XYZ file of C-alpha atoms in Angstrom:
496
model
C 30.756 7.908 -39.538
C 30.442 8.354 -35.789
C 30.527 11.982 -34.657
C 29.952 13.780 -31.330
C 26.458 15.172 -30.893
C 27.844 18.097 -28.884
C 31.168 19.990 -29.215
C 34.188 18.446 -27.487
C 34.950 20.207 -24.203
C 38.537 18.969 -24.070
C 41.195 18.737 -26.758
C 42.326 15.163 -26.152
C 44.020 13.265 -28.992
C 43.131 9.842 -27.569
C 39.415 10.664 -27.745
C 39.776 11.755 -31.362
C 41.648 8.525 -32.196
C 38.978 6.430 -30.487
C 36.130 8.064 -32.393
C 38.001 7.777 -35.685
C 38.491 4.027 -35.123
C 34.826 3.284 -34.326
C 33.797 2.798 -37.950
C 36.364 0.063 -38.518
C 35.412 -1.650 -35.247
C 31.873 -2.375 -36.503
C 30.851 -3.082 -32.929
C 27.895 -0.800 -32.278
C 24.410 -0.582 -33.770
C 24.537 2.496 -35.981
C 20.847 3.190 -35.427
C 21.371 4.150 -31.782
C 23.678 6.619 -29.992
C 26.777 5.609 -28.057
C 27.907 7.061 -24.721
C 31.660 7.608 -24.329
C 33.511 8.118 -21.036
C 37.195 8.584 -20.273
C 39.296 8.193 -17.111
C 43.051 8.735 -16.702
C 45.716 6.645 -15.059
C 47.525 8.202 -12.147
C 51.043 8.783 -10.890
C 51.300 8.169 -7.161
C 53.529 11.023 -6.017
C 53.181 10.347 -2.280
C 51.037 8.093 -0.096
C 50.847 4.830 -2.004
C 49.988 1.735 -0.027
C 49.253 3.783 3.084
C 45.857 4.598 1.543
C 44.196 1.545 3.078
C 45.456 2.706 6.490
C 43.871 6.156 6.169
C 46.839 8.208 4.970
C 46.796 11.437 3.029
C 47.871 10.726 -0.560
C 48.910 13.010 -3.427
C 48.001 11.743 -6.897
C 48.499 13.171 -10.384
C 46.021 12.207 -13.147
C 48.077 11.266 -16.197
C 47.682 12.094 -19.875
C 47.310 8.366 -20.611
C 43.720 7.212 -20.105
C 41.152 4.481 -20.651
C 38.101 5.099 -22.829
C 34.906 3.050 -22.693
C 31.971 3.463 -25.063
C 28.629 1.874 -24.190
C 25.322 1.230 -25.925
C 22.164 -0.673 -24.919
C 21.688 -4.001 -26.685
C 18.273 -5.506 -27.395
C 19.825 -8.930 -27.002
C 19.871 -9.992 -23.357
C 23.637 -10.227 -23.208
C 26.578 -8.115 -22.121
C 29.237 -8.002 -24.828
C 32.651 -6.531 -23.960
C 35.453 -5.976 -26.472
C 39.083 -4.954 -25.978
C 41.884 -4.906 -28.522
C 44.458 -4.611 -25.718
C 43.101 -7.706 -23.957
C 43.588 -9.710 -27.134
C 47.196 -8.512 -27.400
C 47.810 -9.661 -23.808
C 46.468 -13.161 -24.417
C 42.824 -12.721 -23.452
C 39.749 -13.055 -25.605
C 39.000 -9.966 -27.685
C 35.250 -10.420 -27.194
C 33.592 -11.644 -24.018
C 29.846 -12.339 -24.058
C 27.902 -12.977 -20.847
C 24.131 -13.488 -20.605
C 22.649 -10.582 -18.662
C 20.645 -13.079 -16.601
C 23.880 -14.707 -15.410
C 25.194 -11.386 -14.109
C 21.829 -10.533 -12.553
C 21.933 -13.797 -10.601
C 25.329 -12.945 -9.081
C 26.297 -11.292 -5.844
C 29.899 -10.085 -5.613
C 31.262 -13.528 -4.748
C 29.350 -15.127 -7.597
C 30.579 -12.542 -10.090
C 34.151 -13.038 -8.913
C 33.850 -16.784 -9.447
C 32.241 -16.262 -12.857
C 35.109 -14.158 -14.200
C 37.826 -16.182 -12.475
C 36.642 -19.464 -13.997
C 38.326 -18.683 -17.332
C 41.613 -16.719 -17.187
C 41.207 -15.467 -20.751
C 37.977 -13.606 -19.844
C 39.056 -12.296 -16.426
C 39.959 -8.890 -17.883
C 36.258 -8.272 -18.589
C 35.585 -8.107 -14.828
C 37.068 -4.597 -14.806
C 34.439 -3.467 -17.334
C 31.343 -5.612 -16.773
C 31.920 -5.407 -13.019
C 30.326 -1.960 -13.230
C 26.984 -3.613 -13.989
C 27.405 -6.006 -11.067
C 28.181 -3.149 -8.680
C 25.176 -1.114 -9.792
C 22.931 -4.171 -9.511
C 24.112 -5.167 -6.019
C 24.342 -1.685 -4.477
C 21.517 0.170 -6.247
C 19.178 -2.583 -7.414
C 19.650 -1.627 -11.068
C 17.970 -4.091 -13.419
C 20.546 -5.624 -15.736
C 19.907 -5.689 -19.453
C 21.869 -6.170 -22.624
C 24.747 -3.796 -23.277
C 27.737 -3.430 -25.573
C 30.941 -2.080 -24.052
C 34.044 -1.212 -26.070
C 37.314 -0.594 -24.202
C 40.484 1.102 -25.386
C 43.249 1.970 -22.913
C 46.594 3.711 -23.320
C 47.459 3.322 -19.630
C 50.257 0.725 -19.519
C 49.091 -2.328 -17.531
C 51.092 -3.788 -14.666
C 53.162 -0.633 -14.128
C 51.569 0.724 -10.957
C 49.869 3.661 -12.701
C 46.311 2.421 -12.111
C 45.372 0.987 -15.465
C 42.699 -1.039 -13.671
C 41.116 1.947 -11.915
C 41.081 3.945 -15.152
C 39.188 1.119 -16.866
C 36.757 0.651 -13.968
C 35.949 4.351 -13.672
C 35.555 4.865 -17.429
C 33.301 1.801 -17.613
C 31.182 2.874 -14.641
C 30.792 6.396 -16.030
C 29.766 5.078 -19.465
C 27.308 2.535 -18.042
C 25.752 5.167 -15.769
C 25.419 7.419 -18.814
C 23.547 4.734 -20.744
C 21.268 3.913 -17.806
C 20.650 7.537 -16.804
C 22.126 7.044 -13.329
C 23.612 10.076 -11.565
C 26.432 9.325 -9.114
C 28.762 11.825 -7.510
C 32.437 11.352 -8.264
C 33.013 10.035 -4.766
C 30.120 7.571 -5.009
C 31.333 6.380 -8.386
C 34.917 5.907 -7.156
C 33.863 3.982 -4.043
C 31.667 1.703 -6.145
C 34.572 1.084 -8.527
C 36.780 0.189 -5.566
C 34.196 -2.414 -4.567
C 34.321 -3.802 -8.089
C 38.102 -4.197 -7.887
C 38.051 -5.617 -4.358
C 35.067 -7.935 -4.667
C 34.659 -8.765 -8.368
C 38.208 -8.542 -9.709
C 39.642 -9.760 -6.400
C 42.447 -7.209 -5.902
C 42.696 -5.705 -2.370
C 43.451 -2.116 -3.452
C 42.746 1.060 -1.514
C 40.584 3.843 -2.906
C 43.092 6.449 -4.093
C 43.331 5.080 -7.639
C 39.612 5.226 -8.366
C 39.245 8.624 -6.689
C 42.016 10.096 -8.838
C 40.572 8.606 -12.030
C 37.177 10.063 -11.142
C 37.955 13.391 -9.459
C 41.410 14.413 -10.691
C 42.044 17.723 -12.432
C 44.602 18.401 -15.143
C 48.052 19.548 -13.881
C 46.795 19.326 -10.305
C 47.520 16.904 -7.498
C 44.497 15.310 -5.878
C 45.038 15.503 -2.123
C 42.928 12.713 -0.688
C 42.552 11.722 2.945
C 41.665 8.040 2.726
C 39.322 7.935 5.749
C 37.719 6.499 3.724
C 37.826 8.935 0.783
C 37.818 12.628 1.633
C 39.274 15.050 -0.951
C 41.075 17.759 1.000
C 41.463 20.224 -1.855
C 43.552 20.242 -5.022
C 47.213 21.243 -4.964
C 48.379 23.050 -8.077
C 51.854 21.921 -9.090
C 54.204 24.942 -8.873
C 55.484 26.086 -12.264
C 59.078 25.620 -11.084
C 58.803 21.820 -10.829
C 57.884 18.855 -12.998
C 56.754 15.380 -12.050
C 57.803 12.429 -14.207
C 57.378 8.690 -14.163
C 59.982 6.193 -15.398
C 58.825 2.651 -16.080
C 61.229 0.075 -14.647
C 60.007 -2.588 -17.064
C 59.202 -4.835 -14.101
C 55.573 -5.864 -13.984
C 53.593 -4.937 -10.892
C 50.444 -6.624 -9.567
C 48.313 -5.324 -6.688
C 46.817 -8.797 -6.446
C 50.287 -10.268 -5.868
C 51.200 -11.989 -2.619
C 53.654 -9.325 -1.433
C 51.144 -6.468 -1.523
C 48.451 -8.596 0.093
C 50.710 -9.835 2.893
C 51.888 -6.309 3.700
C 48.279 -5.143 3.856
C 47.361 -8.031 6.152
C 50.400 -7.219 8.306
C 49.252 -3.608 8.672
C 45.763 -4.646 9.783
C 47.229 -7.191 12.189
C 49.304 -4.340 13.605
C 46.271 -2.104 14.016
C 44.416 -4.883 15.818
C 47.344 -5.310 18.227
C 47.583 -1.547 18.842
C 43.851 -1.399 19.549
C 44.279 -4.155 22.125
C 47.269 -2.424 23.728
C 45.254 0.809 23.909
C 42.369 -0.984 25.650
C 39.872 -0.483 22.831
C 36.823 -2.751 22.772
C 36.678 -5.290 19.936
C 33.665 -7.384 18.977
C 33.275 -10.069 16.327
C 29.926 -9.734 14.536
C 29.548 -12.707 12.229
C 32.906 -12.875 10.499
C 33.583 -9.120 10.710
C 35.564 -7.567 13.551
C 34.414 -4.189 14.884
C 36.578 -1.996 17.127
C 35.155 0.923 19.094
C 37.865 3.413 18.259
C 37.253 7.074 19.052
C 41.005 7.548 19.403
C 42.280 6.722 15.908
C 38.929 6.181 14.129
C 40.108 2.833 12.837
C 43.138 4.103 10.911
C 46.831 3.536 11.562
C 47.558 6.874 9.897
C 46.023 8.615 12.914
C 48.636 7.107 15.229
C 51.369 9.740 15.517
C 55.027 8.767 15.091
C 55.733 9.994 18.614
C 52.991 7.735 20.030
C 54.312 4.808 18.024
C 57.891 5.244 19.182
C 57.050 5.981 22.813
C 54.344 3.413 23.528
C 53.884 0.773 20.841
C 56.846 0.087 18.572
C 58.643 -2.386 20.812
C 55.382 -4.102 21.806
C 54.433 -5.023 18.236
C 56.151 -8.206 16.997
C 58.436 -8.128 13.992
C 56.397 -10.993 12.537
C 53.578 -13.285 13.568
C 52.086 -16.524 12.315
C 48.476 -16.194 11.213
C 47.223 -18.994 13.468
C 48.791 -17.414 16.553
C 47.279 -14.037 15.719
C 43.817 -15.495 15.129
C 43.881 -17.442 18.391
C 44.726 -14.308 20.382
C 42.822 -11.585 18.528
C 40.077 -13.238 16.472
C 40.685 -11.388 13.213
C 41.203 -7.975 11.616
C 38.899 -5.159 10.557
C 39.858 -5.555 6.886
C 36.982 -6.874 4.773
C 38.939 -7.602 1.610
C 41.807 -9.773 2.866
C 41.987 -12.907 4.981
C 44.577 -13.989 7.529
C 45.992 -17.338 6.447
C 46.708 -19.476 9.543
C 49.821 -21.146 8.122
C 51.457 -17.969 6.873
C 54.001 -15.875 8.769
C 53.338 -12.145 8.330
C 55.730 -9.249 8.823
C 53.898 -6.952 11.240
C 56.051 -4.200 12.747
C 57.260 -2.600 9.515
C 53.903 -2.786 7.652
C 52.363 -1.161 10.751
C 54.989 1.565 10.994
C 54.892 2.455 7.302
C 51.483 4.219 7.172
C 52.128 5.934 10.518
C 55.206 7.650 9.101
C 53.966 7.942 5.515
C 50.955 10.005 6.566
C 53.285 12.497 8.242
C 55.598 12.548 5.224
C 52.696 13.301 2.892
C 51.378 16.070 5.149
C 54.813 17.686 5.169
C 55.144 17.213 1.406
C 51.819 18.962 0.760
C 52.708 21.863 3.061
C 56.113 22.283 1.406
C 54.564 22.252 -2.076
C 52.093 24.959 -1.136
C 54.790 27.105 0.462
C 56.952 26.605 -2.636
C 54.119 27.873 -4.809
C 53.877 30.976 -2.602
C 57.622 31.588 -2.953
C 57.474 31.220 -6.725
C 54.598 33.657 -6.938
C 56.496 36.203 -4.856
C 59.622 35.711 -6.943
C 58.040 37.380 -9.936
C 59.109 40.864 -8.787
C 62.412 41.777 -10.417
C 63.013 45.455 -9.633
C 66.522 46.264 -8.386
C 65.668 46.968 -4.743
C 64.172 43.469 -4.404
C 67.252 41.524 -5.556
C 68.311 40.537 -2.078
C 64.820 39.339 -1.251
C 64.774 37.343 -4.463
C 68.036 35.642 -3.528
C 66.610 34.757 -0.137
C 63.464 33.387 -1.748
C 65.474 31.380 -4.273
C 67.505 29.869 -1.446
C 64.322 29.053 0.477
C 62.774 27.492 -2.637
C 65.857 25.322 -3.178
C 65.733 24.188 0.454
C 62.096 23.176 0.030
C 62.935 21.217 -3.114
C 65.661 19.343 -1.231
C 63.240 18.549 1.591
C 60.576 17.360 -0.858
C 63.111 15.048 -2.456
C 64.237 13.656 0.886
C 60.640 12.826 1.808
C 60.353 10.846 -1.440
C 63.575 8.964 -0.733
C 62.319 8.137 2.773
C 59.059 6.812 1.361
C 60.954 4.633 -1.109
C 63.146 3.204 1.645
C 60.082 2.397 3.733
C 58.508 0.477 0.832
C 61.676 -1.595 0.590
C 61.649 -2.242 4.332
C 58.106 -3.612 3.907
C 59.356 -6.014 1.237
C 57.780 -4.096 -1.642
C 60.957 -2.999 -3.381
C 62.506 -4.321 -6.590
C 66.030 -4.231 -8.008
C 64.936 -2.219 -11.028
C 63.091 0.484 -9.129
C 65.900 0.669 -6.568
C 68.387 1.248 -9.387
C 66.284 3.996 -10.941
C 66.098 5.771 -7.586
C 69.881 5.425 -7.206
C 70.422 6.958 -10.645
C 68.157 9.909 -9.834
C 69.984 10.446 -6.545
C 73.353 10.303 -8.316
C 72.256 12.876 -10.901
C 71.053 15.086 -8.083
C 69.950 18.696 -7.801
C 72.787 20.037 -9.963
C 71.071 18.246 -12.875
C 67.651 19.334 -11.680
C 66.590 16.025 -10.070
C 65.566 16.154 -6.405
C 63.789 12.962 -5.420
C 62.367 9.638 -6.548
C 60.296 6.784 -5.161
C 58.520 3.610 -6.133
C 54.792 4.116 -6.667
C 51.439 2.439 -6.076
C 51.610 -1.111 -4.766
C 55.367 -1.400 -5.225
C 57.269 -4.540 -6.292
C 58.223 -3.007 -9.626
C 56.323 -0.688 -11.896
C 56.939 3.033 -12.218
C 59.254 5.322 -10.260
C 58.041 8.893 -9.665
C 60.664 11.613 -10.117
C 60.588 15.171 -8.770
C 62.482 17.500 -11.104
C 63.122 21.159 -11.666
C 61.124 22.570 -14.563
C 63.055 22.072 -17.785
C 64.995 19.027 -16.541
C 63.495 16.561 -19.010
C 66.891 15.835 -20.571
C 68.251 14.769 -17.185
C 65.282 12.430 -16.688
C 65.860 11.011 -20.169
C 69.540 10.391 -19.355
C 68.559 8.435 -16.237
C 66.102 6.352 -18.267
C 68.680 5.736 -21.002
C 71.359 4.625 -18.532
C 68.901 2.291 -16.812
C 67.924 0.810 -20.167
C 71.589 0.224 -21.072
C 72.252 -1.486 -17.740
C 69.172 -3.699 -17.583
C 67.879 -4.137 -21.120
C 64.423 -3.034 -19.949
C 62.588 -0.394 -21.960
C 62.414 2.626 -19.660
C 59.274 4.372 -20.859
C 58.972 8.005 -19.767
C 55.534 8.905 -18.412
C 54.461 12.526 -18.220
C 51.639 14.913 -18.886
C 48.250 15.239 -17.255
C 44.574 15.228 -18.190
C 41.162 15.643 -16.524
C 39.460 12.959 -14.466
C 36.238 11.271 -15.513
C 33.905 13.729 -13.794
C 35.636 16.765 -15.298
C 35.572 15.127 -18.731
C 31.902 14.200 -18.450
C 30.337 11.938 -21.056
C 30.172 12.322 -24.804
C 27.227 11.205 -26.933
C 28.106 9.893 -30.391
C 25.711 9.406 -33.289
C 26.235 7.783 -36.678
C 25.670 9.937 -39.729
């Protein structure tokens, strides 16, 4: 049986289940050790799609995670297996000659995996080898990679990033490559952008790599600067409710909103008199004012100087003829398409401010809770004042979430199901311990994040049950937290 060579550092049931199932899988050569890595999904509490515009984001690593085990293979082929892929209609086993991957740049690898829809899922795993080869010159050789994931796909909780980060960590473990968590996350983002073909920001991979259990990762996406963890106050809980509506970052809505935001930034740069230069097919803007990020435009600047000068929408051909292109390297402006511009531009400007306020309120709430531990008689009045102040902060936190949700919808990234879940949370309200809710990740369905008072699980369950009765969709409750890939480390398994 397969057993860990060293003691487990974390008590994680999914890891124990994975190891227990290895014997039946009969996938690895029992004569050689296996390297296991794990990375969690994430719940996007605040920030979401504003990540690609440089916003601060607040992300919670979930209990649900992806696990990848890797082993060198003397055969010159990369073999990837996934039980979940088979259940979703893909091939259980994908085998690619190592020489074929070694001959690929990012575009070639993307074409290779896209050629057969039933093997496309393997890009999330084997893409790690492509990224290491292209960016670090790593020689590709045979490898076996076994994937198991409990992160629900298509729900906006970063199942893809969890897989990418777990795969990259396992492959690096096999090859003896040391990457920092930030380096690993940025490389995984390149895999998703350039091999998988999904134009995501970096927050998902950073959370999967650098997250800590029961702690929010505060990440300034310029491009990926952790600004310190935020411990969730003991007086609150964060939940996710699955709307049952599938979400896809690679979908047209997400991509068009992203293009619209970069069109908006290009127009603002022109209005501000910044110098733009096209080098090859990449646009460069000399921007010491906002450093290339819409999030650095303040709401007051936007309202006073730019809002009414940015068009509501613009046809791609007209934009290209006037401005030449955008600074985004992972999307293209389609000439025949009409893009919404003003709202996708405004969203990250305001979202960055909302997230900054949210983080400050959370930290002040933690201070209030800590102070509230004194219960002697002479402090009762102070305790009442603190309790009132804590309640006010909870109400403000909830309102910021509702504002974020409304802004998603204004961008065209809402969905009937997620809107209804938010309405149900609002209707239940603070008297049932529910303070705020919002759509998460790339929007257009998926999971709704809920801010609740500690001990309000029953109220969250009632919301989910009512939604399920109304829509017929299974409203899975998502909760709990676990360490990111770097905190988990790698685990060496041997057969005895």
